[in-house]
Short mmCIF file of C-alpha atoms in Angstrom, two decimals:
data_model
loop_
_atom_site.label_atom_id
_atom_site.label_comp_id
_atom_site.label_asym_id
_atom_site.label_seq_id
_atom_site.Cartn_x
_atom_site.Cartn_y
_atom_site.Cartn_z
CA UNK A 1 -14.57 7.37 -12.63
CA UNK A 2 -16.73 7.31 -9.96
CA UNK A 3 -15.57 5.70 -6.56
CA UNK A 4 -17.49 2.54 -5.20
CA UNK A 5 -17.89 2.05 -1.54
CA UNK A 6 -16.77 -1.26 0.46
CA UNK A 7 -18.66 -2.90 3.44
CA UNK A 8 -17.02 -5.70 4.64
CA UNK A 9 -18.36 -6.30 8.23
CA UNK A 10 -22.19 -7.02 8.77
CA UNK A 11 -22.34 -3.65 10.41
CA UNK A 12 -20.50 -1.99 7.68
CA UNK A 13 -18.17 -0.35 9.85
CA UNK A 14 -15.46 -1.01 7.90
CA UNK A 15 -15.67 1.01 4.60
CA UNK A 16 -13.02 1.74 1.93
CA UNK A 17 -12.96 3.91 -0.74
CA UNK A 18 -11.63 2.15 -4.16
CA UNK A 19 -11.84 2.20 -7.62
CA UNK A 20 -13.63 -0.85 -9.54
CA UNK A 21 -10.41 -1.54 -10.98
CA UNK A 22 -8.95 -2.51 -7.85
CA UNK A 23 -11.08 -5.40 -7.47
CA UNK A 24 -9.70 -7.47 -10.81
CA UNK A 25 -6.63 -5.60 -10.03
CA UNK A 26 -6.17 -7.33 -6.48
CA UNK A 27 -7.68 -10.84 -8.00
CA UNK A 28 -4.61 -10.57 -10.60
CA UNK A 29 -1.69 -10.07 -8.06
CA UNK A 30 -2.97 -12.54 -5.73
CA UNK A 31 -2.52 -14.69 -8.58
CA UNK A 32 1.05 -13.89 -9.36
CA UNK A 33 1.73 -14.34 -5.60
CA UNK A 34 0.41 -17.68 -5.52
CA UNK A 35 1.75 -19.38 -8.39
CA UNK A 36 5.43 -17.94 -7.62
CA UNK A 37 4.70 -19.95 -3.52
CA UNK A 38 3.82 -23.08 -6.09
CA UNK A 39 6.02 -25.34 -3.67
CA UNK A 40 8.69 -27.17 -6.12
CA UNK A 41 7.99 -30.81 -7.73
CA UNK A 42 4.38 -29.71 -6.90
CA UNK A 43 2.16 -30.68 -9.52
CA UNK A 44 -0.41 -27.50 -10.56
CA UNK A 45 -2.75 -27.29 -13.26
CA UNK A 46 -4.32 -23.97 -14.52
CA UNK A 47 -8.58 -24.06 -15.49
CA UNK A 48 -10.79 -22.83 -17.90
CA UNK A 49 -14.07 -22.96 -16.46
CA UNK A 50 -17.91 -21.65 -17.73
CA UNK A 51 -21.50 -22.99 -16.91
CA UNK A 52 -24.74 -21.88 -15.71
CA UNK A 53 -25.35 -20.78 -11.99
CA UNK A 54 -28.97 -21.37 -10.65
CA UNK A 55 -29.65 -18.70 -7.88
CA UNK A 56 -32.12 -19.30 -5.63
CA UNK A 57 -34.53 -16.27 -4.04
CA UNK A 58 -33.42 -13.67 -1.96
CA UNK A 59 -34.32 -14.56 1.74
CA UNK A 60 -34.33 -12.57 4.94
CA UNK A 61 -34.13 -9.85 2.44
CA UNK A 62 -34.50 -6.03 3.17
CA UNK A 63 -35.12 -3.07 0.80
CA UNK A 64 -34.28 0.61 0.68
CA UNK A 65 -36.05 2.45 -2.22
CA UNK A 66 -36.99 6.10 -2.43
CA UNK A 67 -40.01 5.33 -4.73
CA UNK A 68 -41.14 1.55 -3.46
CA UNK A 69 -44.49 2.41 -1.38
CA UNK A 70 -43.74 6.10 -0.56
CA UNK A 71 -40.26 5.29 0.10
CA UNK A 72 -38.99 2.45 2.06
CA UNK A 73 -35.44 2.25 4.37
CA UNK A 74 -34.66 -1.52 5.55
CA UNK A 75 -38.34 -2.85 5.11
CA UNK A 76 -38.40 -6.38 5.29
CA UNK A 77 -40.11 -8.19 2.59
CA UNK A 78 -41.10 -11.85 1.45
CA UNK A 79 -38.43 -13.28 -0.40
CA UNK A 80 -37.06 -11.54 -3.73
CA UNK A 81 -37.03 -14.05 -6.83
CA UNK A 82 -34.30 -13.80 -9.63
CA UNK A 83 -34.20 -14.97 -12.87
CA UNK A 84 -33.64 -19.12 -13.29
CA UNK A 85 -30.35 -19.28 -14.82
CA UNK A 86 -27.66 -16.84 -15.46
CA UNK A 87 -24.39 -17.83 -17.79
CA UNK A 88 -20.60 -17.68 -15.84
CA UNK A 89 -17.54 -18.23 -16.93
CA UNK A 90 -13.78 -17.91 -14.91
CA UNK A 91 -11.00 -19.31 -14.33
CA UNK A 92 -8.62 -21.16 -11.90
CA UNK A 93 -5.22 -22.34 -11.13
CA UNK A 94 -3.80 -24.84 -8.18
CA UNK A 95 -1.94 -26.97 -6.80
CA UNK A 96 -1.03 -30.58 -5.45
CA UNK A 97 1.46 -31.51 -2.44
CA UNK A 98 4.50 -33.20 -3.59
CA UNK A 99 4.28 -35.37 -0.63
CA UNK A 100 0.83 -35.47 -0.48
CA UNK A 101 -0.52 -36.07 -3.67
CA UNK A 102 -4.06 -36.31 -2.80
CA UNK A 103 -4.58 -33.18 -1.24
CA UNK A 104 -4.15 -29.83 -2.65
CA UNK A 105 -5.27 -26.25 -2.74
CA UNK A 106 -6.61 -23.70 -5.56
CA UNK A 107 -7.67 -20.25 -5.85
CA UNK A 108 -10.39 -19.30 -8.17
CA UNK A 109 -12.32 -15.98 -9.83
CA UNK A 110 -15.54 -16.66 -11.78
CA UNK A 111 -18.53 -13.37 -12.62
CA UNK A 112 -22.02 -13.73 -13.91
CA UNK A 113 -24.45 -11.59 -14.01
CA UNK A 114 -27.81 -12.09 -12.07
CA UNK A 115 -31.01 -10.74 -12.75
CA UNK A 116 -33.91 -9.57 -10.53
CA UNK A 117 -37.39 -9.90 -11.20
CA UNK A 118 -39.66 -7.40 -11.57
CA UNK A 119 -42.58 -8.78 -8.91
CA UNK A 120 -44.93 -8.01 -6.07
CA UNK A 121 -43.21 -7.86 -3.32
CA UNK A 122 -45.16 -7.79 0.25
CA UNK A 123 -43.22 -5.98 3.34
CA UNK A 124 -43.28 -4.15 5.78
CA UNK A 125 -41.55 -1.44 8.18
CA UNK A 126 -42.72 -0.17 11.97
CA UNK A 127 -45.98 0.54 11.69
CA UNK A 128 -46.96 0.19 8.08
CA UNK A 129 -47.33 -2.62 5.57
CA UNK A 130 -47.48 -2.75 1.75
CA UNK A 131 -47.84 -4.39 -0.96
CA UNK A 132 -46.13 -3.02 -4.63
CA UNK A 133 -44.57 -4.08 -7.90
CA UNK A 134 -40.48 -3.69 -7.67
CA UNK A 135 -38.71 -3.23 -11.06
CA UNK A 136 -36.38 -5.77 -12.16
CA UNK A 137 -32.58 -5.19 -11.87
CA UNK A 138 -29.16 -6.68 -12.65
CA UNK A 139 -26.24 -7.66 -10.11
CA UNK A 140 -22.67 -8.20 -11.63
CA UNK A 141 -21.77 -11.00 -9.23
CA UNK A 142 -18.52 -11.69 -8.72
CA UNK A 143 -16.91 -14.74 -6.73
CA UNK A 144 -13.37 -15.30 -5.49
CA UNK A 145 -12.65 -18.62 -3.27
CA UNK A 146 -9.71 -20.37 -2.04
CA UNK A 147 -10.67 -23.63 -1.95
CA UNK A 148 -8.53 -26.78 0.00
CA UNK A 149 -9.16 -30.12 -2.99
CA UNK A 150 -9.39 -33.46 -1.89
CA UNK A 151 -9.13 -36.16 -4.71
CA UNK A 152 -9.48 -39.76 -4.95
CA UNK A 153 -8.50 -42.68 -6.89
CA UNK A 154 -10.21 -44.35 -9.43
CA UNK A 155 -10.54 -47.61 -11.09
CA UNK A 156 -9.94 -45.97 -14.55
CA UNK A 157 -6.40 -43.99 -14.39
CA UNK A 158 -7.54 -41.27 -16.21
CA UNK A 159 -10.31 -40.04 -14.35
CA UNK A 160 -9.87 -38.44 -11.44
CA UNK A 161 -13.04 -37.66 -9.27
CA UNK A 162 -12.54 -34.62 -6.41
CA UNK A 163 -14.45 -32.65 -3.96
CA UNK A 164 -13.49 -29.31 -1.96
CA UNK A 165 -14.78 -26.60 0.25
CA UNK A 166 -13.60 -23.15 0.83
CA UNK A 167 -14.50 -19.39 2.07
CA UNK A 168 -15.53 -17.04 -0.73
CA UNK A 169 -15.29 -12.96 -1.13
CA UNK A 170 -18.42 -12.28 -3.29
CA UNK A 171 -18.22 -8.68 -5.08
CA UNK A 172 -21.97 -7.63 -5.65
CA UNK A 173 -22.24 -4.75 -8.02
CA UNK A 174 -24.76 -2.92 -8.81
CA UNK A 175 -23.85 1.06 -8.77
CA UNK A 176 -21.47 0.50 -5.37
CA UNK A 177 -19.68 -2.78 -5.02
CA UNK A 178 -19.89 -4.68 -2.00
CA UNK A 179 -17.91 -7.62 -0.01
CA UNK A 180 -19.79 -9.87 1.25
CA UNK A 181 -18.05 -13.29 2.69
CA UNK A 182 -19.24 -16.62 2.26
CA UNK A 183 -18.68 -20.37 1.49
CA UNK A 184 -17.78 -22.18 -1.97
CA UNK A 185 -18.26 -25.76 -2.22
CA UNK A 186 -17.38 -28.19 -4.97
CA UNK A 187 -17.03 -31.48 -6.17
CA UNK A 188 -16.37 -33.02 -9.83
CA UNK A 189 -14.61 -35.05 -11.90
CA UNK A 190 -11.38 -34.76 -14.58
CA UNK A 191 -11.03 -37.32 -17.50
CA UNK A 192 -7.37 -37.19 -18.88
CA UNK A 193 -7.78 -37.48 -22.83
CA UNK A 194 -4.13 -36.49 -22.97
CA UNK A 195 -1.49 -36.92 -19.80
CA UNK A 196 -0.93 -32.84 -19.03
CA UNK A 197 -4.76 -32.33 -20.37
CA UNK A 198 -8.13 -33.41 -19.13
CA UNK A 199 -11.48 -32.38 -20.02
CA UNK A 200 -13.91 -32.03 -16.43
CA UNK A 201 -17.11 -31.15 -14.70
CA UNK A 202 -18.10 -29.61 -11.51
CA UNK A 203 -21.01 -28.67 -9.46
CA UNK A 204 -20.56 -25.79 -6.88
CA UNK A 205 -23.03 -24.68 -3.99
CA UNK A 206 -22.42 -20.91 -2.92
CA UNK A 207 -23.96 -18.87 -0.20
CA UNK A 208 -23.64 -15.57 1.68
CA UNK A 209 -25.49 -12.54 2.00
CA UNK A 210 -25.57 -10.34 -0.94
CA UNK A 211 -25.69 -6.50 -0.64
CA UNK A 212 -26.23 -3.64 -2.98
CA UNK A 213 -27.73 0.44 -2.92
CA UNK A 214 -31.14 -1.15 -2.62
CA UNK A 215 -31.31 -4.80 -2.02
CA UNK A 216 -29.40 -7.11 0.93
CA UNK A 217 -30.76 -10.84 1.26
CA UNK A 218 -29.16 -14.24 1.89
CA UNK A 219 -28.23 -15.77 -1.40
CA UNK A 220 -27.62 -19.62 -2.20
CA UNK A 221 -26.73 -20.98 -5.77
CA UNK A 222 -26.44 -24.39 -7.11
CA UNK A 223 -23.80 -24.04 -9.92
CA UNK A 224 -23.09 -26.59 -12.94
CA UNK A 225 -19.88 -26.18 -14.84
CA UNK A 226 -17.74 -27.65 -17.64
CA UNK A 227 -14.02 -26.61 -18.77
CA UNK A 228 -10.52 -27.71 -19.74
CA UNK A 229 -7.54 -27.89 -17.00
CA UNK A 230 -3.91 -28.25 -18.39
CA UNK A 231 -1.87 -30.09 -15.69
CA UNK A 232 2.15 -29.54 -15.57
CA UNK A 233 4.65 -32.25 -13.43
CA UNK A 234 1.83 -34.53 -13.40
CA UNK A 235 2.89 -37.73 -12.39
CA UNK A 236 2.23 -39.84 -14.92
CA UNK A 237 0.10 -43.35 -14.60
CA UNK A 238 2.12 -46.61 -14.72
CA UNK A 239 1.22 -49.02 -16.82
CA UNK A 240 0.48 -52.71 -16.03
CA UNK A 241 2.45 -55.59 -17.92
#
């Protein structure tokens, strides 16, 4: 298997030679190492999540491309459009403070992937500027966030509306795989149709700047999402008499 290369400065000073497995593998133990720092009483939950992510264009975007007008190396060019909706689908798991039940933490992994246009694009580089069709490509887009949850009461005790922000790794592959960090925020609602089960929905807005062989440009998403969260040591609500 081939190895893929790591940049995770802007410069890219920082590279590291891995394997593609070590990306899901690293997502998995941080897992494990999380849920055994659960602190005790706490009460966690564990997500399903899916949905539809809604990328916007590439801005500030530059492209390398042996064939693109001759042959281009970081020519700027208007921004790149993708495709209007790509599927997802993840998962999560978290936590709440025993002592402070409305505040909490989570960790989450969720991939899609995105697709690139063909289209005219219109750049440039020192002293030239052109004008050309680029082929259409695909970006496995992966997303890992730690995100701190804030939720609030409600007059109904089985909903349970939330919101939450968080930095993101984003793991853009396409050929090489690259790191790119960024910011993951979220808010939603749960509805409890059983005590330890709730049904929920979520919107997220990402951004950072995406990287791969060819492409970098600032990417921003606006991402709508639906799933099932199983809740354990939730406290449960009192009933009025």
């Amino acid at each position: 298997m081939s190895p893929c290369r790591l940049n995770l400065d802007e410069g890219g000073l920082l590279r590291t030679i891995v394997s593609r497995h070590s990306i899901s593998t690293a997502l998995c133990l941080f897992t494990i190492v999380y849920l055994a720092a659960l602190p005790a009483k706490a009460e966690w939950y564990i997500v399903g999540q899916t949905g539809v992510i809604l990328p916007g264009s590439l801005s500030n975007a530059t492209v390398n491309s042996p064939t693109l007008a001759g042959g281009v190396t970081d020519a700027r060019v208007a921004d790149i459009d993708m495709e209007k909706a790509s599927p997802f689908y993840g998962a999560k798991v978290g936590f709440f403070f025993p002592k402070r039940e409305w505040f909490g933490l989570e960790t989450e992994a969720f991939t899609s992937q995105l697709n690139i246009k063909q289209q005219t694009v219109v750049g440039g580089v020192p002293g030239r500027v052109f004008s050309e069709t680029m082929a259409g490509s695909h970006m496995q887009l992966t997303t890992w966030a730690i995100n701190a949850i804030v939720r609030s009461p409600s007059l109904v005790a089985e909903l349970e509306p939330y919101g939450g922000i968080g930095p993101a790794l984003f793991f853009s592959t396409s050929g090489d795989t690259n790191v790119s960090l960024g910011v993951n925020l979220i808010a939603g609602a749960r509805y409890f149709v059983m005590p330890q089960l709730a049904l929920f929905g979520e919107f997220k807005y990402n951004r950072a700047t995406l990287r791969t062989e060819t492409i970098q440009g600032d990417y921003s998403s606006q991402i709508f999402v639906f799933g099932i969260s199983l809740h354990f040591d939730r406290p449960l609500p009192t009933s009025s008499h």
